[in-house]
């Protein structure tokens, strides 16, 4: 017989007296939260998807999602944990039953249908709600102060985060698709396009934007997903249907995602390529042929768009790590981009009617994060807007307030930045609203060549406004080679210091030229920019500090091995 619990779970966990933003106890509190609270969009989506009863918020991020249930149902808990893992933001899910607290980790793979949700370190701890007061206080403290990370380290493996696992799957698929067939290898640009279209379609099906009726239009009956399409039809037929789907999406959605001649591209796709896509979606581990987690585990309606934009990191490592090092381009983790923007936007009372530039935008993670914040503020001010007005206004923000430049000669970076922004845009609209726009054939605005520019930031031919409110990003850090780069030539022409051929110098000199009066710049930069004491570096520091006002410096050098790969 269970002991009677006289206190509410809020009282037992010392949450009863906590106020917003430290603790959100209702969806209405999230809706009413003041501008500047980070990741409101993420928390709102989580509250609705998981039907939460509370969110503990720490260090400008959701920390514990709390779900109250009438009893612990393993099947329902499995679904909750899968969504927790897919979002990959809050490290903990606390399930509260009338008699127990169950705490789960988001850094452990979700359970398959035949697996126990409490195995493989998913379940971190269980405590009876009838425990004595001291034990309950210790439990509440271990939650609030992160003691469980040290107590149960096996439950918190960063290698099992959704972003790393998804990128690992996609990288393995890319390597297989690169293997020559009859002596001919697929062009890398086609492979990249194919993989991000797979993600785009998965996003549309997971959000119920396209369904069986849509697949029926292209001749695939009784199909609701790409996996079903590839399993139901043989490779040659599935290839024809896949490209018919792409053509239909190109017609309905517009935008840059389906640029190029799809009919010509289709002819390069062989049966073996379709089999690789089928294995990816089915869950075969493409690196060793064993069954892996599989696409069934991913829910693209939940995975943050910033996570998806991180695909760029893997796409850059095609030729060799040396190419990546020489370009100085490194993936910016989602949480680090968030920290940078929290600092950069701290003094902004409103983001609406402001313009933003990332001069080395890569996969667009800063632009996506900025768009989410802009959209959040716009939606807060226009709660009763019609679907069309909402879509038109957010499309205007996408095209006219956010600008990105990237020098990647393959244009892969710009395409993925546009792809990421498209997903962020669609993520702010309800499925029915997207379907209505889709019927008009004009869902996605043109970005590449408009405000996402596939050019060198230091090219004299680059046409870019000079009235930005904020320039932000993670410019290349590498030292130039013996051959002069466009950055070095530009610095020489402008008679500006360029110490140790460090490419980042060029960005700190050129970015201010695109600012309006009183505009701000917030960059992730190598510490040597300020700490190098060689003569040329000191000359650069003196010129920089005497020309511009430095408002804040945050030294992250001690944490560099945790923040960046490579």
Coordinates of C-alpha atoms in Angstrom, one line a residue:
X1 CA 0.0 0.0 0.0
X2 CA 1.4 3.4 -1.0
X3 CA 1.9 6.1 1.6
X4 CA -0.2 9.2 1.4
X5 CA 1.6 12.3 -0.1
X6 CA 0.3 15.5 1.5
X7 CA 2.4 18.0 -0.4
X8 CA 2.2 18.9 -4.1
X9 CA 5.3 18.1 -6.2
X10 CA 6.0 21.8 -6.5
X11 CA 6.3 22.0 -2.7
X12 CA 8.3 18.8 -2.4
X13 CA 10.8 20.1 -5.0
X14 CA 11.1 23.6 -3.6
X15 CA 9.5 25.1 -6.7
X16 CA 6.3 26.6 -5.2
X17 CA 7.9 30.0 -4.5
X18 CA 10.0 30.2 -7.6
X19 CA 8.9 32.8 -10.2
X20 CA 9.3 33.3 -14.0
X21 CA 11.8 32.9 -15.6
X22 CA 13.4 30.5 -13.1
X23 CA 10.3 28.3 -13.2
X24 CA 7.4 28.3 -15.6
X25 CA 4.3 26.6 -14.2
X26 CA 1.9 27.1 -17.1
X27 CA 1.8 27.7 -20.9
X28 CA 0.2 31.1 -20.2
X29 CA 3.4 32.1 -18.3
X30 CA 5.5 31.2 -21.3
X31 CA 3.2 33.2 -23.6
X32 CA 3.4 36.2 -21.3
X33 CA 7.2 36.0 -20.7
X34 CA 9.1 39.2 -21.4
X35 CA 11.2 39.8 -24.5
X36 CA 14.8 38.7 -23.9
X37 CA 14.1 35.4 -22.3
X38 CA 16.1 33.0 -24.5
X39 CA 14.6 29.9 -26.2
X40 CA 10.9 30.8 -25.6
X41 CA 10.0 29.3 -29.0
X42 CA 11.8 26.0 -28.1
X43 CA 10.0 25.8 -24.7
X44 CA 6.6 26.6 -26.1
X45 CA 7.0 23.8 -28.7
X46 CA 8.1 21.4 -25.9
X47 CA 5.2 22.4 -23.7
X48 CA 2.7 21.6 -26.4
X49 CA 4.4 18.5 -27.8
X50 CA 5.0 16.9 -24.4
X51 CA 2.0 18.4 -22.6
X52 CA 4.2 19.6 -19.8
X53 CA 3.3 20.9 -16.4
X54 CA 6.4 22.8 -15.6
X55 CA 9.9 24.0 -16.9
X56 CA 12.8 24.7 -14.7
X57 CA 14.9 27.3 -16.5
X58 CA 18.6 27.9 -15.7
X59 CA 21.4 29.8 -17.4
X60 CA 19.1 31.1 -20.1
X61 CA 18.1 27.7 -21.1
X62 CA 15.4 25.1 -20.2
X63 CA 17.0 22.7 -17.7
X64 CA 14.3 20.3 -16.6
X65 CA 11.0 19.5 -18.3
X66 CA 8.3 18.3 -15.8
X67 CA 5.4 16.1 -16.7
X68 CA 2.7 15.0 -14.3
X69 CA 1.0 11.7 -14.9
X70 CA -1.6 9.6 -13.2
X71 CA 0.7 6.5 -13.4
X72 CA 4.0 5.6 -15.0
X73 CA 3.1 4.1 -18.4
X74 CA 6.2 2.6 -20.1
X75 CA 4.8 3.1 -23.6
X76 CA 3.9 6.8 -23.0
X77 CA 7.2 7.4 -21.2
X78 CA 9.1 5.9 -24.2
X79 CA 7.3 8.4 -26.5
X80 CA 8.1 11.3 -24.1
X81 CA 11.8 10.3 -23.9
X82 CA 12.1 10.1 -27.7
X83 CA 10.8 13.6 -28.0
X84 CA 13.1 14.8 -25.2
X85 CA 16.1 13.3 -27.0
X86 CA 15.1 14.7 -30.4
X87 CA 14.8 18.2 -29.0
X88 CA 18.2 17.8 -27.3
X89 CA 17.9 21.0 -25.3
X90 CA 16.9 20.2 -21.7
X91 CA 19.1 17.5 -20.2
X92 CA 16.3 16.2 -17.9
X93 CA 12.7 15.0 -18.0
X94 CA 11.1 14.6 -14.6
X95 CA 8.0 12.4 -14.7
X96 CA 5.8 12.9 -11.6
X97 CA 3.3 10.2 -10.6
X98 CA 1.1 10.3 -7.5
X99 CA 3.7 8.1 -5.8
X100 CA 7.1 8.6 -7.4
X101 CA 9.5 10.9 -9.2
X102 CA 11.2 9.4 -12.3
X103 CA 14.1 11.4 -13.8
X104 CA 15.3 10.6 -17.4
X105 CA 18.3 11.9 -19.4
X106 CA 18.2 13.4 -22.9
X107 CA 21.8 12.3 -23.5
X108 CA 20.9 8.6 -24.0
X109 CA 19.5 7.0 -27.1
X110 CA 15.7 6.5 -27.2
X111 CA 14.3 3.0 -26.6
X112 CA 13.1 0.9 -29.5
X113 CA 9.6 -0.7 -29.2
X114 CA 11.0 -4.0 -27.7
X115 CA 13.3 -2.2 -25.3
X116 CA 12.7 -1.3 -21.7
X117 CA 12.5 2.5 -21.3
X118 CA 14.3 2.2 -18.0
X119 CA 17.4 0.4 -19.4
X120 CA 20.6 1.7 -20.9
X121 CA 20.9 4.5 -18.4
X122 CA 17.9 6.4 -19.7
X123 CA 16.3 6.3 -16.2
X124 CA 18.7 8.3 -14.0
X125 CA 16.9 8.1 -10.7
X126 CA 13.6 7.1 -8.9
X127 CA 12.5 8.5 -5.6
X128 CA 9.3 7.8 -3.7
X129 CA 7.2 10.9 -3.0
X130 CA 6.6 9.5 0.5
X131 CA 10.4 9.7 1.3
X132 CA 11.4 11.7 4.3
X133 CA 11.9 15.4 4.1
X134 CA 15.7 15.2 4.1
X135 CA 15.8 12.8 1.2
X136 CA 13.4 14.9 -0.8
X137 CA 15.5 18.0 -0.1
X138 CA 18.6 16.2 -1.3
X139 CA 16.8 15.0 -4.4
X140 CA 15.6 18.5 -5.2
X141 CA 19.2 19.8 -4.6
X142 CA 20.7 17.1 -6.9
X143 CA 18.3 18.2 -9.6
X144 CA 18.7 21.9 -9.3
X145 CA 22.5 22.0 -8.9
X146 CA 23.5 19.3 -11.4
X147 CA 24.7 16.8 -8.9
X148 CA 23.2 13.9 -11.0
X149 CA 25.8 14.7 -13.8
X150 CA 28.6 13.6 -11.4
X151 CA 26.6 10.9 -9.7
X152 CA 25.5 9.1 -12.9
X153 CA 27.9 10.1 -15.6
X154 CA 27.0 7.0 -17.7
X155 CA 23.6 8.7 -18.3
X156 CA 25.1 11.8 -19.9
X157 CA 27.1 10.8 -22.9
X158 CA 27.4 13.8 -25.3
X159 CA 28.3 11.4 -28.2
X160 CA 24.7 10.1 -28.0
X161 CA 23.2 13.6 -28.4
X162 CA 20.7 13.8 -31.3
X163 CA 22.9 16.2 -33.3
X164 CA 26.0 14.0 -33.2
X165 CA 24.0 10.9 -33.9
X166 CA 22.2 12.4 -36.9
X167 CA 25.3 13.9 -38.3
X168 CA 27.1 10.5 -37.9
X169 CA 24.3 8.8 -39.9
X170 CA 24.3 11.4 -42.7
X171 CA 28.1 11.3 -42.9
X172 CA 28.1 7.6 -43.3
X173 CA 25.4 7.8 -46.0
X174 CA 27.4 10.4 -47.9
X175 CA 30.6 8.3 -47.8
X176 CA 28.6 5.4 -49.3
X177 CA 27.0 7.6 -52.0
X178 CA 30.5 8.8 -52.9
X179 CA 31.6 5.3 -53.8
X180 CA 31.9 4.9 -57.7
X181 CA 29.3 2.9 -59.5
X182 CA 30.6 1.3 -62.7
X183 CA 33.6 3.6 -62.4
X184 CA 31.5 6.8 -62.1
X185 CA 31.1 8.7 -58.8
X186 CA 28.2 11.0 -57.9
X187 CA 29.0 14.7 -57.8
X188 CA 29.3 15.9 -54.2
X189 CA 26.8 18.7 -54.9
X190 CA 24.2 16.1 -56.0
X191 CA 24.8 14.1 -52.8
X192 CA 24.5 17.1 -50.6
X193 CA 21.2 18.1 -52.3
X194 CA 19.8 14.6 -52.1
X195 CA 20.5 14.3 -48.4
X196 CA 19.1 17.7 -47.3
X197 CA 16.0 17.0 -49.5
X198 CA 15.6 13.7 -47.6
X199 CA 15.6 15.8 -44.3
X200 CA 13.2 18.4 -45.8
X201 CA 10.7 15.7 -46.8
X202 CA 11.1 14.0 -43.4
X203 CA 10.4 17.4 -41.8
X204 CA 7.3 17.8 -43.9
X205 CA 5.9 14.3 -43.2
X206 CA 6.7 14.5 -39.4
X207 CA 4.8 17.8 -39.2
X208 CA 1.9 16.4 -41.2
X209 CA 2.4 19.1 -43.9
X210 CA 2.4 16.4 -46.5
X211 CA 0.6 13.1 -46.1
X212 CA -0.8 10.1 -48.0
X213 CA -2.8 12.3 -50.3
X214 CA 0.4 14.2 -51.3
X215 CA 2.2 11.0 -52.1
X216 CA -0.8 9.7 -54.0
X217 CA -0.5 12.8 -56.3
X218 CA 2.8 11.5 -57.5
X219 CA 1.7 7.9 -58.0
X220 CA 2.7 6.4 -54.6
X221 CA -0.4 5.0 -53.1
X222 CA -0.7 4.0 -49.5
X223 CA 2.5 5.8 -48.7
X224 CA 3.0 8.4 -45.9
X225 CA 6.8 8.6 -45.6
X226 CA 10.0 8.3 -47.7
X227 CA 10.9 5.1 -45.9
X228 CA 7.6 3.5 -47.0
X229 CA 8.2 4.7 -50.5
X230 CA 11.6 3.2 -50.7
X231 CA 10.5 -0.1 -49.1
X232 CA 7.3 -0.5 -51.2
X233 CA 8.8 0.0 -54.6
X234 CA 11.9 -1.4 -56.3
X235 CA 14.9 0.9 -56.7
X236 CA 14.2 2.0 -60.3
X237 CA 10.5 2.7 -59.6
X238 CA 11.3 4.4 -56.3
X239 CA 13.8 6.7 -58.0
X240 CA 11.2 7.8 -60.5
X241 CA 8.7 8.5 -57.7
X242 CA 11.3 10.2 -55.5
X243 CA 12.1 12.7 -58.3
X244 CA 8.4 13.1 -59.1
X245 CA 8.1 14.1 -55.4
X246 CA 10.9 16.6 -55.7
X247 CA 9.3 18.1 -58.8
X248 CA 6.0 18.4 -57.1
X249 CA 7.7 20.0 -54.0
X250 CA 9.6 22.4 -56.3
X251 CA 6.3 23.5 -57.9
X252 CA 4.5 23.9 -54.5
X253 CA 7.2 25.4 -52.4
X254 CA 9.4 27.4 -54.7
X255 CA 12.5 28.8 -53.0
X256 CA 16.1 27.6 -53.6
X257 CA 15.8 24.1 -52.3
X258 CA 15.2 22.4 -55.6
X259 CA 17.4 24.5 -57.9
X260 CA 18.9 22.9 -61.0
X261 CA 17.6 20.4 -63.5
X262 CA 16.0 17.5 -61.5
X263 CA 15.4 15.5 -64.7
X264 CA 19.1 15.6 -65.6
X265 CA 20.1 14.9 -62.0
X266 CA 17.8 11.9 -61.8
X267 CA 19.8 10.1 -64.5
X268 CA 22.9 10.0 -62.4
X269 CA 21.1 8.2 -59.6
X270 CA 21.6 4.5 -59.8
X271 CA 19.8 1.6 -58.1
X272 CA 22.6 1.2 -55.6
X273 CA 22.2 4.9 -54.6
X274 CA 18.5 4.3 -53.9
X275 CA 19.4 1.2 -51.8
X276 CA 21.7 3.3 -49.7
X277 CA 18.9 5.8 -49.1
X278 CA 16.7 3.0 -48.1
X279 CA 19.2 1.6 -45.7
X280 CA 19.7 5.1 -44.1
X281 CA 15.9 5.4 -43.6
X282 CA 15.5 1.8 -42.4
X283 CA 18.2 2.1 -39.8
X284 CA 21.1 0.0 -41.2
X285 CA 24.4 1.2 -39.9
X286 CA 26.1 2.2 -43.1
X287 CA 29.5 2.2 -41.6
X288 CA 29.5 -1.5 -40.8
X289 CA 26.3 -3.0 -42.1
X290 CA 24.7 -3.5 -38.6
X291 CA 21.3 -2.3 -37.6
X292 CA 21.6 1.2 -36.0
X293 CA 19.1 3.5 -34.4
X294 CA 17.5 4.3 -37.7
X295 CA 15.4 7.3 -38.9
X296 CA 12.4 6.0 -37.0
X297 CA 14.0 7.5 -33.9
X298 CA 14.2 11.0 -35.4
X299 CA 11.3 13.4 -35.2
X300 CA 12.0 16.4 -37.4
X301 CA 9.0 18.2 -36.1
X302 CA 10.9 18.4 -32.7
X303 CA 14.6 18.6 -33.6
X304 CA 15.7 22.3 -33.4
X305 CA 16.5 23.9 -36.8
X306 CA 19.8 25.1 -35.4
X307 CA 20.7 21.4 -34.9
X308 CA 19.9 20.5 -38.5
X309 CA 22.0 23.4 -39.8
X310 CA 25.0 21.8 -38.1
X311 CA 25.1 19.3 -41.0
X312 CA 27.5 21.8 -42.6
X313 CA 30.2 20.7 -40.2
X314 CA 30.2 17.3 -41.8
X315 CA 29.8 18.5 -45.3
X316 CA 33.0 20.6 -45.0
X317 CA 35.1 17.6 -44.2
X318 CA 34.8 15.9 -47.6
X319 CA 38.3 16.1 -49.1
X320 CA 40.4 16.1 -45.9
X321 CA 40.6 17.7 -42.5
X322 CA 43.5 19.8 -44.0
X323 CA 41.1 21.6 -46.3
X324 CA 38.9 22.5 -43.3
X325 CA 41.9 23.8 -41.3
X326 CA 43.2 25.9 -44.2
X327 CA 39.9 27.6 -44.7
X328 CA 39.7 28.3 -41.0
X329 CA 36.0 27.4 -41.1
X330 CA 34.6 25.5 -38.1
X331 CA 31.2 24.5 -37.1
X332 CA 29.7 26.7 -34.4
X333 CA 27.8 24.6 -31.8
X334 CA 24.2 25.6 -31.3
X335 CA 24.7 26.4 -27.6
X336 CA 27.8 28.6 -28.4
X337 CA 25.8 30.5 -31.0
X338 CA 23.1 31.1 -28.4
X339 CA 25.7 32.5 -25.9
X340 CA 27.1 34.9 -28.5
X341 CA 23.6 36.2 -29.4
X342 CA 22.6 36.5 -25.8
X343 CA 25.6 38.8 -25.3
X344 CA 25.1 40.7 -28.5
X345 CA 21.4 41.4 -28.1
X346 CA 21.5 42.1 -24.4
X347 CA 20.9 45.9 -24.8
X348 CA 18.4 45.6 -27.7
X349 CA 14.9 46.5 -26.5
X350 CA 13.4 45.3 -29.8
X351 CA 14.7 43.3 -32.8
X352 CA 11.9 44.3 -35.2
X353 CA 13.0 46.7 -37.9
X354 CA 16.6 45.9 -37.2
X355 CA 19.0 44.4 -39.8
X356 CA 21.6 41.7 -39.2
X357 CA 24.6 40.4 -41.1
X358 CA 26.8 37.3 -40.7
X359 CA 29.7 37.8 -43.1
X360 CA 30.9 34.2 -42.8
X361 CA 27.5 32.5 -42.4
X362 CA 28.3 28.9 -43.1
X363 CA 25.3 26.8 -42.4
X364 CA 23.4 29.8 -41.1
X365 CA 23.2 28.9 -37.4
X366 CA 23.4 32.6 -36.3
X367 CA 20.9 33.6 -38.9
X368 CA 18.5 30.9 -37.9
X369 CA 18.8 31.8 -34.2
X370 CA 18.2 35.5 -35.0
X371 CA 15.2 34.6 -37.2
X372 CA 13.6 32.6 -34.3
X373 CA 14.1 35.6 -32.0
X374 CA 12.6 38.0 -34.5
X375 CA 9.7 35.7 -35.2
X376 CA 9.1 35.3 -31.5
X377 CA 8.8 39.1 -31.0
X378 CA 6.7 39.6 -34.1
X379 CA 4.2 36.8 -33.1
X380 CA 4.0 38.2 -29.6
X381 CA 2.9 41.6 -31.1
X382 CA 0.6 40.0 -33.6
X383 CA -1.2 37.2 -31.8
X384 CA -4.4 37.5 -33.9
X385 CA -2.8 37.8 -37.3
X386 CA -4.2 35.8 -40.2
X387 CA -2.2 32.9 -41.6
X388 CA -1.4 34.9 -44.8
X389 CA -0.4 38.0 -42.9
X390 CA 1.8 36.0 -40.6
X391 CA 3.5 34.2 -43.5
X392 CA 4.0 37.4 -45.5
X393 CA 5.5 39.2 -42.5
X394 CA 7.8 36.4 -41.5
X395 CA 8.9 36.0 -45.2
X396 CA 9.7 39.8 -45.2
X397 CA 11.8 39.3 -42.1
X398 CA 13.6 36.4 -43.7
X399 CA 14.4 38.3 -46.9
X400 CA 15.0 41.9 -45.7
X401 CA 16.4 41.8 -42.1
X402 CA 18.8 38.8 -42.3
X403 CA 21.9 38.8 -44.5
X404 CA 24.6 36.2 -44.9
X405 CA 27.7 35.9 -47.0
X406 CA 29.9 32.8 -47.5
X407 CA 32.8 32.3 -49.8
X408 CA 32.4 28.5 -50.2
X409 CA 33.0 28.0 -54.0
X410 CA 30.6 25.0 -54.2
X411 CA 27.8 27.2 -52.8
X412 CA 27.0 24.3 -50.4
X413 CA 27.2 26.6 -47.4
X414 CA 24.7 29.1 -48.9
X415 CA 22.3 26.3 -49.9
X416 CA 22.3 24.8 -46.4
X417 CA 21.9 28.3 -44.9
X418 CA 18.9 28.8 -47.1
X419 CA 17.6 25.3 -46.3
X420 CA 18.0 26.0 -42.5
X421 CA 16.2 29.3 -42.8
X422 CA 13.3 27.7 -44.8
X423 CA 12.8 25.1 -42.0
X424 CA 12.9 27.9 -39.4
X425 CA 10.3 29.8 -41.4
X426 CA 8.0 26.8 -41.8
X427 CA 8.4 26.0 -38.1
X428 CA 6.7 29.2 -37.2
X429 CA 3.6 28.3 -39.3
X430 CA 0.8 25.8 -38.6
X431 CA 0.6 22.8 -41.0
X432 CA -2.8 24.0 -42.3
X433 CA -1.4 27.4 -43.1
X434 CA 1.5 25.9 -45.0
X435 CA -0.8 23.7 -47.0
X436 CA -2.9 26.8 -47.9
X437 CA 0.3 28.6 -49.1
X438 CA 1.4 25.4 -50.9
X439 CA -1.8 25.4 -53.0
X440 CA -0.8 28.8 -54.2
X441 CA 2.7 27.5 -55.1
X442 CA 4.6 30.3 -53.3
X443 CA 5.6 29.1 -49.9
X444 CA 9.3 29.8 -49.8
X445 CA 10.9 33.1 -50.6
X446 CA 14.0 33.4 -52.7
X447 CA 17.1 33.7 -50.5
X448 CA 20.2 32.6 -52.4
X449 CA 21.4 35.5 -54.5
X450 CA 19.0 37.9 -52.7
X451 CA 20.2 38.1 -49.1
X452 CA 22.2 34.9 -48.8
X453 CA 25.2 35.7 -51.0
X454 CA 27.6 33.1 -52.3
X455 CA 30.6 35.5 -52.6
X456 CA 33.8 36.5 -50.9
X457 CA 33.2 39.1 -48.2
X458 CA 36.3 40.9 -49.5
X459 CA 35.3 40.8 -53.2
X460 CA 35.0 44.4 -54.5
X461 CA 32.0 43.2 -56.6
X462 CA 30.1 42.3 -53.4
X463 CA 27.0 44.6 -53.0
X464 CA 26.0 44.7 -49.4
X465 CA 24.2 47.4 -47.4
X466 CA 26.1 49.5 -44.9
X467 CA 23.3 50.1 -42.4
X468 CA 23.3 46.9 -40.3
X469 CA 22.4 47.2 -36.6
X470 CA 24.5 44.1 -35.7
X471 CA 27.2 42.1 -37.5
X472 CA 27.7 38.8 -35.8
X473 CA 29.3 35.4 -36.4
X474 CA 32.3 33.1 -36.2
X475 CA 34.7 34.3 -39.0
X476 CA 37.6 32.0 -40.2
X477 CA 40.5 31.8 -37.8
X478 CA 43.2 30.1 -39.9
X479 CA 46.4 31.7 -40.9
X480 CA 46.7 32.4 -44.6
X481 CA 49.0 30.3 -46.8
X482 CA 52.1 31.5 -48.6
X483 CA 49.8 32.6 -51.5
X484 CA 48.1 35.9 -50.7
X485 CA 44.4 35.6 -49.9
X486 CA 41.7 38.1 -50.9
X487 CA 41.6 39.1 -47.2
X488 CA 45.3 40.0 -47.1
X489 CA 45.1 41.9 -50.4
X490 CA 42.1 43.9 -49.1
X491 CA 43.9 44.8 -45.9
X492 CA 47.0 45.9 -47.8
X493 CA 44.8 48.0 -50.1
X494 CA 43.2 49.6 -47.1
X495 CA 46.6 49.9 -45.3
X496 CA 45.3 48.0 -42.3
X497 CA 47.5 45.6 -40.1
X498 CA 47.3 41.9 -40.9
X499 CA 49.3 40.2 -38.2
X500 CA 50.6 36.6 -38.7
X501 CA 48.3 36.3 -41.8
X502 CA 45.4 35.6 -39.3
X503 CA 42.3 35.7 -41.5
X504 CA 40.1 36.9 -38.7
X505 CA 41.8 40.3 -38.8
X506 CA 40.2 41.1 -42.1
X507 CA 36.7 40.6 -40.7
X508 CA 37.3 42.9 -37.7
X509 CA 38.4 45.6 -40.1
X510 CA 35.8 45.3 -42.8
X511 CA 32.7 44.5 -40.7
X512 CA 32.4 48.1 -39.2
X513 CA 32.1 49.4 -42.8
X514 CA 28.7 47.8 -43.0
X515 CA 27.3 49.2 -39.7
X516 CA 25.0 52.1 -39.2
X517 CA 26.0 54.7 -36.6
X518 CA 26.0 53.1 -33.1
X519 CA 25.8 49.6 -34.6
X520 CA 27.4 46.6 -32.9
X521 CA 29.7 43.8 -33.8
X522 CA 29.9 40.5 -31.9
X523 CA 32.4 38.0 -33.2
X524 CA 34.0 34.7 -31.9
X525 CA 37.7 35.4 -32.4
X526 CA 41.0 33.7 -31.7
X527 CA 42.5 35.0 -28.4
X528 CA 45.7 35.9 -30.2
X529 CA 43.8 38.9 -31.6
X530 CA 44.2 40.5 -28.2
X531 CA 46.9 38.4 -26.5
X532 CA 49.7 38.2 -29.2
X533 CA 52.6 40.5 -28.2
X534 CA 54.5 40.5 -31.4
X535 CA 55.2 43.8 -33.0
X536 CA 52.7 43.5 -35.9
X537 CA 50.0 42.2 -33.6
X538 CA 50.6 45.1 -31.1
X539 CA 50.3 47.5 -34.0
X540 CA 46.9 45.9 -35.0
X541 CA 45.7 46.0 -31.4
X542 CA 46.6 49.6 -31.0
X543 CA 44.9 50.6 -34.2
X544 CA 41.8 48.5 -33.3
X545 CA 41.4 49.8 -29.8
X546 CA 42.0 53.4 -30.7
X547 CA 39.5 53.3 -33.5
X548 CA 36.6 51.4 -32.0
X549 CA 34.9 51.1 -28.6
X550 CA 35.3 47.6 -27.2
X551 CA 32.3 47.1 -24.9
X552 CA 33.0 43.5 -23.7
X553 CA 35.5 40.7 -24.0
X554 CA 34.7 37.1 -22.9
X555 CA 37.7 34.8 -22.8
X556 CA 36.7 31.3 -23.8
X557 CA 40.2 30.0 -24.5
X558 CA 40.3 27.7 -21.5
X559 CA 37.2 26.0 -22.8
X560 CA 38.2 25.7 -26.5
X561 CA 38.6 21.9 -26.4
X562 CA 35.0 21.5 -25.1
X563 CA 33.6 24.1 -27.5
X564 CA 35.2 23.1 -30.8
X565 CA 36.1 19.8 -32.6
X566 CA 39.5 19.7 -34.1

